[in-house]
Amino acid sequence: MSFVVPAFVVLYVVASVVLALVMFVAVARWVRLARRRRTERVVAPLRPLLIRLAAADEVDQEAFGALASLPEKQWRVIEPRVFRLLDKVRGLAATAIEGLLVSRGAVTTSVIGARSPSPVKRANAIVRLAALRQREQAGLIEQMLRDADEDVRRAAAIALGKIGRAESVRPLLESVPARRSVSPLVVGDALVRIGHPAVADLIAALSWGCPWQRQLAAEALGRIGTTVAEEALAAAAAGDESENVRAAAARALRKAGTWYAAGPLLDIAKSDPCIRVRCEAILALSEHSGAPVVEPLEIMLGDLEYDIASVAALALTRMGLPGREVLERAAAGNDHWAASHAMEALMAADLDEQLGRRALRRAPA
Amino acid sequence: MAATVLVADDDPDIRDLLEFKLTHCGYKVFVAADGPSALAAALEHKPDLAVLDIMMPVMSGLDVARALRENVETSAMSILMLTARAQENDVARGFGAGADDYVLKPFSPRELISRIEAILTRVAR
């Protein structure tokens, strides 16, 4: 026996569902709008006080006192705005806003939030602790690098970079190959943000057992650009067992090296078993070494390994007049292999110069 | 007579903060929330200096700066870029578009005022 549902019943059910959905969306929108209006009503009279506090050359006691003594209900509404403003300023303005937030117990609530079962609340708490530059809470944030939630771990790494403690270098590097890992890109940015205080620990990390950590340390040292690490980077570029680490160290020497690194870099450029490492060494040489390496680079123009000859030509274009003279000589010479690389590099450099100038004038935002 | 400054930023916090601070320091301030209004305000009031955010709706701060430099009436106006774009290329583009100075966000309001004062003093000489 089959049971047939009349068409008008189906239509009635569908229409009811659609109507219910429309009503749900409309009510949700109305609630959101009403909440926003209520928030604005609370925030509007307080905003000028907040602006005064951020703009003052010394702490505006009147504005500070008024905001610090707000009833809890009002404060909860304005607190996100205060954090948002803190994110936009530094110096005295940031100090005044931080003082206000600390006086309202933002550190305590953030520490409690960091232990919340909700990953969103944990991540928000970490972001707030970092905004308040709570160095005392860095230990807690370091523990969050092993959080079960990926976004919380990411927030913790970013926060540690913002807080800027040298002691965070080890936990940050250790979070990369961990079971609950953090993206190397995020960790790299955090290490660079810590900056010069991180240098000693990063140099020490160049001799750690894990090649990923050594590579990350070399890359961070290069991005920080400190010449203090030159010797350690040159040693890593010449002798590390991992070609990724050697390449990263050679690349780092572009920014973190001086002419002292020319000798080791030249040896690497000539004899490293990995072509990629040799190329990085050649490019690093072009940044720091000036005229003394022009001759070896001229010889490399004739290297039968295509990449080496091509990168040597590129390096020569970056060395200014002495490099250009070598390229022009090679372009007119009898060695067709070297001549073709030299001509290609010269043409590319001329084109780059023309396009670069035009791009600088017309670059979109 | 007080020097005039145009502040163009789509972020109301930054606009209000700078308006308050600059007014407090004795400047006459005009504000704009996007590129076209900034350009219109600059052409109408011809301020001594414009503080431009780079990432603004409709028309970027770089485009506003270029338009100001290309217009005979505003080509001599001092321009200070206030932006979160910190890359070397971004800074170069800012100066390429005609900026006299470049300040990165997050910024110190006190430092920004010092820079504005320095630019205006230099121009007055």
Short mmCIF file of C-alpha atoms in Angstrom, two decimals:
data_model
loop_
_atom_site.label_atom_id
_atom_site.label_comp_id
_atom_site.label_asym_id
_atom_site.label_seq_id
_atom_site.Cartn_x
_atom_site.Cartn_y
_atom_site.Cartn_z
CA MET A 1 0.00 0.00 0.00
CA SER A 2 1.49 3.34 -0.93
CA PHE A 3 0.84 6.59 0.84
CA VAL A 4 0.70 9.76 -1.28
CA VAL A 5 1.17 13.15 0.40
CA PRO A 6 -1.09 15.76 -1.15
CA ALA A 7 0.74 18.57 -2.97
CA PHE A 8 -0.81 21.34 -0.83
CA VAL A 9 0.66 19.71 2.33
CA VAL A 10 4.18 19.67 0.82
CA LEU A 11 3.75 23.30 -0.24
CA TYR A 12 2.53 24.22 3.23
CA VAL A 13 5.52 22.54 4.93
CA VAL A 14 8.06 24.16 2.57
CA ALA A 15 6.47 27.59 2.98
CA SER A 16 6.49 27.21 6.77
CA VAL A 17 10.18 26.25 6.81
CA VAL A 18 11.10 29.20 4.55
CA LEU A 19 9.05 31.58 6.68
CA ALA A 20 10.68 30.29 9.88
CA LEU A 21 14.15 30.75 8.37
CA VAL A 22 13.38 34.30 7.21
CA MET A 23 12.03 35.17 10.65
CA PHE A 24 15.09 33.66 12.33
CA VAL A 25 17.48 35.70 10.14
CA ALA A 26 15.44 38.88 10.69
CA VAL A 27 15.37 38.42 14.48
CA ALA A 28 19.10 37.61 14.59
CA ARG A 29 19.85 40.77 12.62
CA TRP A 30 17.61 42.85 14.83
CA VAL A 31 19.28 41.46 17.98
CA ARG A 32 22.75 42.16 16.58
CA LEU A 33 21.75 45.70 15.57
CA ALA A 34 20.18 46.38 18.97
CA ARG A 35 23.32 45.08 20.72
CA ARG A 36 25.54 47.27 18.54
CA ARG A 37 23.38 50.33 19.26
CA ARG A 38 23.49 49.60 22.98
CA THR A 39 27.28 49.25 22.82
CA GLU A 40 27.59 52.54 20.92
CA ARG A 41 25.36 54.26 23.50
CA VAL A 42 27.73 53.17 26.25
CA VAL A 43 30.95 53.81 24.30
CA ALA A 44 30.10 57.20 22.74
CA PRO A 45 30.40 59.32 25.93
CA LEU A 46 33.51 57.41 27.09
CA ARG A 47 35.46 57.55 23.82
CA PRO A 48 36.61 61.18 24.23
CA LEU A 49 38.11 60.19 27.60
CA LEU A 50 39.98 57.33 25.98
CA ILE A 51 41.26 59.60 23.19
CA ARG A 52 42.39 62.15 25.79
CA LEU A 53 44.23 59.45 27.70
CA ALA A 54 46.03 58.25 24.56
CA ALA A 55 46.86 61.75 23.34
CA ALA A 56 48.29 63.18 26.57
CA ASP A 57 52.04 63.70 26.96
CA GLU A 58 51.69 62.78 30.62
CA VAL A 59 49.02 60.55 32.09
CA ASP A 60 45.76 62.53 32.07
CA GLN A 61 44.71 61.77 35.65
CA GLU A 62 41.16 63.00 35.14
CA ALA A 63 40.53 60.74 32.14
CA PHE A 64 42.39 57.87 33.77
CA GLY A 65 40.39 58.22 37.00
CA ALA A 66 37.06 58.40 35.17
CA LEU A 67 37.80 55.29 33.11
CA ALA A 68 39.38 53.39 35.99
CA SER A 69 36.30 53.89 38.15
CA LEU A 70 33.69 52.89 35.57
CA PRO A 71 31.09 50.39 36.79
CA GLU A 72 32.00 46.84 35.78
CA LYS A 73 29.10 46.58 33.32
CA GLN A 74 30.19 49.68 31.39
CA TRP A 75 33.84 48.65 31.50
CA ARG A 76 33.07 45.25 29.94
CA VAL A 77 31.52 47.05 26.96
CA ILE A 78 34.39 49.47 26.41
CA GLU A 79 37.29 47.11 27.21
CA PRO A 80 37.57 45.66 23.64
CA ARG A 81 37.80 49.24 22.29
CA VAL A 82 40.58 50.00 24.74
CA PHE A 83 42.55 46.95 23.57
CA ARG A 84 41.92 47.93 19.95
CA LEU A 85 43.31 51.42 20.57
CA LEU A 86 46.31 49.96 22.41
CA ASP A 87 47.15 48.02 19.25
CA LYS A 88 47.42 51.25 17.26
CA VAL A 89 49.74 53.33 19.42
CA ARG A 90 53.07 53.04 21.18
CA GLY A 91 55.17 55.15 23.50
CA LEU A 92 53.49 57.21 26.21
CA ALA A 93 50.05 56.62 24.73
CA ALA A 94 50.49 52.85 24.97
CA THR A 95 51.88 53.11 28.50
CA ALA A 96 48.85 55.10 29.66
CA ILE A 97 46.39 52.64 28.08
CA GLU A 98 48.31 49.63 29.46
CA GLY A 99 48.19 51.22 32.91
CA LEU A 100 44.43 51.62 32.63
CA LEU A 101 43.91 48.02 31.52
CA VAL A 102 46.15 46.65 34.28
CA SER A 103 44.32 48.74 36.88
CA ARG A 104 41.04 47.20 35.67
CA GLY A 105 42.39 43.68 36.18
CA ALA A 106 42.89 42.81 32.50
CA VAL A 107 45.96 40.70 33.33
CA THR A 108 44.10 38.57 35.87
CA THR A 109 41.12 38.02 33.57
CA SER A 110 43.47 37.14 30.68
CA VAL A 111 45.36 34.61 32.82
CA ILE A 112 42.03 33.04 33.76
CA GLY A 113 40.97 33.13 30.10
CA ALA A 114 44.18 31.35 29.08
CA ARG A 115 42.96 28.32 31.08
CA SER A 116 39.46 28.36 29.57
CA PRO A 117 38.20 25.18 27.91
CA SER A 118 37.27 27.27 24.86
CA PRO A 119 40.19 27.60 22.36
CA VAL A 120 38.80 30.96 21.18
CA LYS A 121 38.93 32.33 24.73
CA ARG A 122 42.42 30.90 25.25
CA ALA A 123 43.71 32.50 22.04
CA ASN A 124 42.06 35.85 22.91
CA ALA A 125 43.61 35.76 26.37
CA ILE A 126 47.06 35.21 24.88
CA VAL A 127 46.58 38.06 22.41
CA ARG A 128 45.62 40.35 25.31
CA LEU A 129 48.57 39.32 27.45
CA ALA A 130 50.87 40.08 24.53
CA ALA A 131 49.18 43.45 23.93
CA LEU A 132 49.86 44.26 27.59
CA ARG A 133 53.49 43.08 27.13
CA GLN A 134 53.23 40.86 30.17
CA ARG A 135 56.77 39.49 30.41
CA GLU A 136 55.83 37.89 33.74
CA GLN A 137 53.26 35.76 31.92
CA ALA A 138 55.66 34.63 29.18
CA GLY A 139 56.10 31.27 30.95
CA LEU A 140 52.35 30.64 30.75
CA ILE A 141 52.32 31.61 27.06
CA GLU A 142 55.30 29.32 26.37
CA GLN A 143 53.26 26.43 27.78
CA MET A 144 50.50 27.34 25.29
CA LEU A 145 52.91 26.51 22.43
CA ARG A 146 51.94 22.89 23.19
CA ASP A 147 48.18 23.61 23.32
CA ALA A 148 45.88 21.07 21.68
CA ASP A 149 44.45 23.77 19.40
CA GLU A 150 46.53 24.94 16.42
CA ASP A 151 45.25 28.53 16.54
CA VAL A 152 46.13 28.83 20.22
CA ARG A 153 49.67 27.60 19.51
CA ARG A 154 49.96 30.11 16.68
CA ALA A 155 48.68 32.94 18.90
CA ALA A 156 51.20 31.92 21.57
CA ALA A 157 54.12 32.07 19.11
CA ILE A 158 53.05 35.50 17.83
CA ALA A 159 52.58 36.72 21.42
CA LEU A 160 56.07 35.59 22.45
CA GLY A 161 57.53 37.51 19.53
CA LYS A 162 55.63 40.61 20.61
CA ILE A 163 56.72 40.30 24.25
CA GLY A 164 60.32 39.94 23.05
CA ARG A 165 62.06 37.89 25.74
CA ALA A 166 65.33 36.15 24.83
CA GLU A 167 64.28 33.20 27.03
CA SER A 168 61.45 32.45 24.59
CA VAL A 169 63.85 31.50 21.77
CA ARG A 170 64.34 27.91 22.95
CA PRO A 171 60.62 27.08 23.46
CA LEU A 172 59.81 28.73 20.12
CA LEU A 173 62.40 26.67 18.25
CA GLU A 174 61.37 23.52 20.11
CA SER A 175 57.76 24.03 19.02
CA VAL A 176 58.64 23.52 15.34
CA PRO A 177 59.38 19.79 15.24
CA ALA A 178 57.04 18.95 18.16
CA ARG A 179 54.05 16.61 17.87
CA ARG A 180 51.81 19.63 18.36
CA SER A 181 53.87 21.91 16.15
CA VAL A 182 53.73 25.57 15.19
CA SER A 183 54.28 26.70 11.60
CA PRO A 184 57.98 27.51 10.97
CA LEU A 185 56.89 30.72 9.24
CA VAL A 186 55.10 31.93 12.38
CA VAL A 187 58.01 30.92 14.61
CA GLY A 188 60.48 32.60 12.24
CA ASP A 189 58.51 35.87 12.36
CA ALA A 190 58.35 35.67 16.16
CA LEU A 191 62.11 35.14 16.43
CA VAL A 192 62.79 38.08 14.13
CA ARG A 193 60.40 40.23 16.17
CA ILE A 194 62.32 39.40 19.37
CA GLY A 195 65.29 40.72 17.42
CA HIS A 196 68.72 41.38 18.92
CA PRO A 197 68.00 39.89 22.36
CA ALA A 198 67.46 36.56 20.57
CA VAL A 199 70.82 36.54 18.79
CA ALA A 200 72.94 34.67 21.40
CA ASP A 201 70.39 31.86 21.71
CA LEU A 202 69.96 31.65 17.96
CA ILE A 203 73.72 31.32 17.50
CA ALA A 204 73.69 28.51 20.08
CA ALA A 205 70.81 26.86 18.19
CA LEU A 206 73.00 26.59 15.08
CA SER A 207 74.66 23.60 16.76
CA TRP A 208 71.47 21.85 17.92
CA GLY A 209 70.70 18.33 16.71
CA CYS A 210 67.57 19.05 14.67
CA PRO A 211 68.27 20.41 11.14
CA TRP A 212 64.90 22.23 11.00
CA GLN A 213 65.76 24.19 14.12
CA ARG A 214 69.26 24.98 12.83
CA GLN A 215 67.79 26.17 9.52
CA LEU A 216 65.21 28.34 11.26
CA ALA A 217 67.90 29.82 13.53
CA ALA A 218 70.11 30.65 10.52
CA GLU A 219 67.20 32.25 8.65
CA ALA A 220 66.20 34.31 11.68
CA LEU A 221 69.79 35.52 12.19
CA GLY A 222 69.89 36.61 8.56
CA ARG A 223 66.60 38.48 8.86
CA ILE A 224 67.68 40.17 12.09
CA GLY A 225 70.82 41.16 10.20
CA THR A 226 73.33 41.13 13.02
CA THR A 227 77.02 40.87 12.14
CA VAL A 228 77.64 39.33 15.60
CA ALA A 229 76.47 36.02 14.12
CA GLU A 230 78.77 36.23 11.10
CA GLU A 231 81.38 33.74 12.31
CA ALA A 232 78.80 31.18 13.44
CA LEU A 233 76.86 31.53 10.19
CA ALA A 234 80.02 31.19 8.11
CA ALA A 235 80.88 28.01 10.04
CA ALA A 236 77.35 26.64 9.51
CA ALA A 237 77.44 27.54 5.80
CA ALA A 238 80.74 25.73 5.40
CA GLY A 239 80.34 22.70 7.59
CA ASP A 240 76.73 21.81 8.47
CA GLU A 241 75.75 18.33 7.39
CA SER A 242 72.35 19.50 6.08
CA GLU A 243 72.34 21.30 2.74
CA ASN A 244 69.20 23.22 3.77
CA VAL A 245 71.06 24.62 6.78
CA ARG A 246 74.16 25.44 4.70
CA ALA A 247 72.00 27.23 2.11
CA ALA A 248 70.08 29.13 4.83
CA ALA A 249 73.33 30.17 6.53
CA ALA A 250 74.87 31.34 3.25
CA ARG A 251 71.68 33.27 2.47
CA ALA A 252 71.75 34.79 5.96
CA LEU A 253 75.27 36.06 5.34
CA ARG A 254 73.90 38.30 2.60
CA LYS A 255 72.47 40.53 5.33
CA ALA A 256 74.42 39.44 8.40
CA GLY A 257 77.88 39.21 6.83
CA THR A 258 80.72 41.64 6.21
CA TRP A 259 83.81 41.30 4.05
CA TYR A 260 85.27 38.99 6.75
CA ALA A 261 82.91 36.30 5.47
CA ALA A 262 84.31 36.58 1.94
CA GLY A 263 86.95 33.84 2.41
CA PRO A 264 84.60 31.12 3.69
CA LEU A 265 81.90 32.13 1.19
CA LEU A 266 84.35 31.93 -1.69
CA ASP A 267 85.37 28.40 -0.62
CA ILE A 268 81.71 27.39 -0.40
CA ALA A 269 80.94 28.99 -3.79
CA LYS A 270 83.76 26.98 -5.37
CA SER A 271 83.50 23.62 -3.71
CA ASP A 272 80.24 22.87 -1.88
CA PRO A 273 78.76 19.60 -3.19
CA CYS A 274 75.28 21.20 -3.39
CA ILE A 275 74.60 23.61 -6.29
CA ARG A 276 71.94 25.49 -4.29
CA VAL A 277 74.41 26.20 -1.48
CA ARG A 278 77.03 27.40 -3.97
CA CYS A 279 74.45 29.74 -5.56
CA GLU A 280 73.52 31.23 -2.17
CA ALA A 281 77.20 31.74 -1.36
CA ILE A 282 77.79 33.52 -4.68
CA LEU A 283 74.86 35.86 -4.09
CA ALA A 284 76.07 36.56 -0.54
CA LEU A 285 79.53 37.38 -1.90
CA SER A 286 78.06 39.99 -4.21
CA GLU A 287 76.53 41.86 -1.25
CA HIS A 288 79.62 42.34 0.88
CA SER A 289 82.89 41.62 -0.75
CA GLY A 290 83.40 44.28 -3.40
CA ALA A 291 86.25 44.18 -5.87
CA PRO A 292 88.34 41.26 -4.40
CA VAL A 293 85.76 38.69 -5.50
CA VAL A 294 85.18 40.05 -8.96
CA GLU A 295 87.90 37.85 -10.41
CA PRO A 296 86.63 34.54 -8.92
CA LEU A 297 83.11 35.43 -10.09
CA GLU A 298 84.46 36.09 -13.59
CA ILE A 299 85.92 32.58 -13.58
CA MET A 300 82.56 31.18 -12.42
CA LEU A 301 80.90 32.75 -15.46
CA GLY A 302 82.56 29.94 -17.39
CA ASP A 303 81.36 27.20 -15.00
CA LEU A 304 79.63 24.50 -17.01
CA GLU A 305 76.95 24.17 -14.34
CA TYR A 306 74.23 26.45 -15.76
CA ASP A 307 72.96 27.75 -12.37
CA ILE A 308 76.45 28.66 -11.15
CA ALA A 309 77.29 30.64 -14.29
CA SER A 310 73.92 32.34 -14.29
CA VAL A 311 74.05 33.31 -10.59
CA ALA A 312 77.67 34.50 -10.95
CA ALA A 313 76.48 36.81 -13.74
CA LEU A 314 73.60 38.03 -11.57
CA ALA A 315 76.01 38.62 -8.66
CA LEU A 316 78.28 40.67 -10.92
CA THR A 317 75.38 42.92 -11.95
CA ARG A 318 74.83 43.66 -8.25
CA MET A 319 78.42 44.72 -7.71
CA GLY A 320 78.18 48.00 -9.55
CA LEU A 321 80.76 49.27 -11.99
CA PRO A 322 83.53 46.65 -11.44
CA GLY A 323 81.00 43.85 -11.99
CA ARG A 324 79.54 45.51 -15.07
CA GLU A 325 82.98 45.95 -16.61
CA VAL A 326 83.64 42.22 -16.16
CA LEU A 327 80.30 41.35 -17.74
CA GLU A 328 80.87 43.64 -20.72
CA ARG A 329 84.32 42.13 -21.22
CA ALA A 330 82.90 38.59 -21.00
CA ALA A 331 80.04 39.47 -23.36
CA ALA A 332 82.56 40.53 -26.00
CA GLY A 333 84.88 37.56 -25.35
CA ASN A 334 85.45 34.24 -27.12
CA ASP A 335 83.99 31.99 -24.43
CA HIS A 336 80.45 31.69 -25.81
CA TRP A 337 79.10 30.07 -22.66
CA ALA A 338 80.33 32.92 -20.43
CA ALA A 339 79.38 35.52 -23.06
CA SER A 340 75.78 34.32 -23.24
CA HIS A 341 75.38 34.48 -19.44
CA ALA A 342 77.00 37.91 -19.30
CA MET A 343 74.76 39.30 -22.08
CA GLU A 344 71.64 37.86 -20.45
CA ALA A 345 72.55 39.39 -17.09
CA LEU A 346 73.34 42.79 -18.60
CA MET A 347 70.06 42.89 -20.50
CA ALA A 348 68.08 41.77 -17.45
CA ALA A 349 69.77 44.43 -15.31
CA ASP A 350 68.96 47.17 -17.83
CA LEU A 351 65.36 45.99 -18.08
CA ASP A 352 65.07 45.78 -14.28
CA GLU A 353 66.33 49.31 -13.94
CA GLN A 354 63.79 50.66 -16.43
CA LEU A 355 60.87 48.64 -15.07
CA GLY A 356 61.87 49.23 -11.46
CA ARG A 357 61.89 52.97 -11.89
CA ARG A 358 58.51 52.86 -13.62
CA ALA A 359 57.08 50.51 -10.97
CA LEU A 360 58.25 52.81 -8.20
CA ARG A 361 56.44 55.70 -9.84
CA ARG A 362 53.22 53.80 -10.53
CA ALA A 363 53.11 51.16 -7.83
CA PRO A 364 49.60 50.48 -6.57
CA ALA A 365 48.97 50.66 -2.84
CA MET B 1 48.09 82.15 12.00
CA ALA B 2 47.87 78.47 12.97
CA ALA B 3 49.24 75.95 10.51
CA THR B 4 46.62 73.68 8.95
CA VAL B 5 46.81 69.90 8.82
CA LEU B 6 44.66 67.40 6.95
CA VAL B 7 44.32 63.96 8.58
CA ALA B 8 43.08 61.22 6.25
CA ASP B 9 42.54 57.79 7.78
CA ASP B 10 39.67 55.32 7.57
CA ASP B 11 40.19 54.33 11.22
CA PRO B 12 38.04 56.61 13.41
CA ASP B 13 40.28 56.00 16.46
CA ILE B 14 43.33 57.32 14.68
CA ARG B 15 41.42 60.20 13.10
CA ASP B 16 39.99 61.32 16.43
CA LEU B 17 43.27 60.82 18.27
CA LEU B 18 45.22 62.92 15.77
CA GLU B 19 42.50 65.55 15.54
CA PHE B 20 42.51 65.92 19.33
CA LYS B 21 46.28 65.94 19.63
CA LEU B 22 46.89 68.37 16.75
CA THR B 23 44.12 70.73 17.86
CA HIS B 24 45.59 70.63 21.36
CA CYS B 25 48.98 71.61 19.87
CA GLY B 26 47.46 74.64 18.16
CA TYR B 27 46.94 73.37 14.62
CA LYS B 28 43.79 73.80 12.59
CA VAL B 29 42.71 70.31 11.58
CA PHE B 30 40.59 68.87 8.77
CA VAL B 31 39.72 65.19 8.69
CA ALA B 32 38.76 62.74 5.95
CA ALA B 33 37.80 59.08 6.08
CA ASP B 34 38.73 58.00 2.55
CA GLY B 35 40.87 58.94 -0.43
CA PRO B 36 38.38 61.00 -2.48
CA SER B 37 37.26 63.04 0.57
CA ALA B 38 40.91 63.60 1.47
CA LEU B 39 41.64 64.88 -2.01
CA ALA B 40 38.55 67.09 -1.99
CA ALA B 41 39.45 68.50 1.46
CA ALA B 42 43.04 69.11 0.36
CA LEU B 43 41.91 71.00 -2.74
CA GLU B 44 39.33 73.00 -0.81
CA HIS B 45 41.35 73.96 2.28
CA LYS B 46 44.91 73.68 0.93
CA PRO B 47 46.40 72.63 4.27
CA ASP B 48 50.10 73.09 5.02
CA LEU B 49 50.53 69.38 5.62
CA ALA B 50 48.57 66.19 4.94
CA VAL B 51 48.85 63.07 7.10
CA LEU B 52 47.75 60.20 4.84
CA ASP B 53 47.03 56.58 5.63
CA ILE B 54 48.04 54.34 2.73
CA MET B 55 45.28 51.75 2.89
CA MET B 56 42.08 53.76 2.56
CA PRO B 57 38.86 52.81 0.79
CA VAL B 58 38.23 53.80 -2.84
CA MET B 59 41.55 55.63 -3.30
CA SER B 60 44.79 54.82 -1.52
CA GLY B 61 46.98 57.34 0.28
CA LEU B 62 49.63 56.84 -2.39
CA ASP B 63 47.15 57.83 -5.11
CA VAL B 64 46.08 60.86 -3.08
CA ALA B 65 49.73 61.86 -2.65
CA ARG B 66 50.39 61.51 -6.37
CA ALA B 67 47.26 63.51 -7.23
CA LEU B 68 48.33 66.26 -4.80
CA ARG B 69 51.81 66.39 -6.32
CA GLU B 70 50.43 66.57 -9.85
CA ASN B 71 48.06 69.43 -9.07
CA VAL B 72 49.74 72.84 -9.37
CA GLU B 73 47.78 74.22 -6.41
CA THR B 74 48.82 71.46 -4.01
CA SER B 75 52.16 70.31 -5.40
CA ALA B 76 54.12 72.07 -2.66
CA MET B 77 52.02 70.65 0.19
CA SER B 78 53.98 68.61 2.75
CA ILE B 79 52.87 64.99 2.98
CA LEU B 80 53.44 62.53 5.80
CA MET B 81 52.48 58.90 5.31
CA LEU B 82 51.11 57.09 8.35
CA THR B 83 50.80 53.39 7.67
CA ALA B 84 51.16 49.85 8.93
CA ARG B 85 53.01 48.84 5.76
CA ALA B 86 56.57 48.40 6.95
CA GLN B 87 58.25 46.62 4.05
CA GLU B 88 61.22 48.32 2.40
CA ASN B 89 59.33 48.47 -0.92
CA ASP B 90 56.30 50.10 0.71
CA VAL B 91 58.46 52.82 2.23
CA ALA B 92 60.17 53.37 -1.13
CA ARG B 93 56.76 53.60 -2.83
CA GLY B 94 55.61 56.12 -0.24
CA PHE B 95 58.55 58.38 -0.92
CA GLY B 96 58.21 57.70 -4.65
CA ALA B 97 54.64 58.99 -4.50
CA GLY B 98 55.90 62.25 -3.05
CA ALA B 99 55.86 61.79 0.74
CA ASP B 100 58.15 63.98 2.84
CA ASP B 101 58.16 61.56 5.77
CA TYR B 102 56.91 58.07 6.62
CA VAL B 103 55.65 56.94 10.04
CA LEU B 104 54.79 53.35 10.85
CA LYS B 105 51.79 52.16 12.86
CA PRO B 106 51.62 51.53 15.77
CA PHE B 107 52.84 55.08 16.25
CA SER B 108 53.65 57.42 19.09
CA PRO B 109 51.37 60.49 18.89
CA ARG B 110 54.09 62.59 20.52
CA GLU B 111 56.70 61.50 17.97
CA LEU B 112 54.27 62.15 15.12
CA ILE B 113 53.69 65.71 16.31
CA SER B 114 57.47 66.26 16.50
CA ARG B 115 57.84 65.07 12.93
CA ILE B 116 55.00 67.31 11.74
CA GLU B 117 56.61 70.26 13.52
CA ALA B 118 59.99 69.45 11.96
CA ILE B 119 58.54 69.27 8.45
CA LEU B 120 56.61 72.52 8.83
CA THR B 121 59.64 74.30 10.30
CA ARG B 122 61.79 73.09 7.41
CA VAL B 123 59.21 74.31 4.89
CA ALA B 124 58.89 77.69 6.65
CA ARG B 125 62.62 78.27 6.22
#
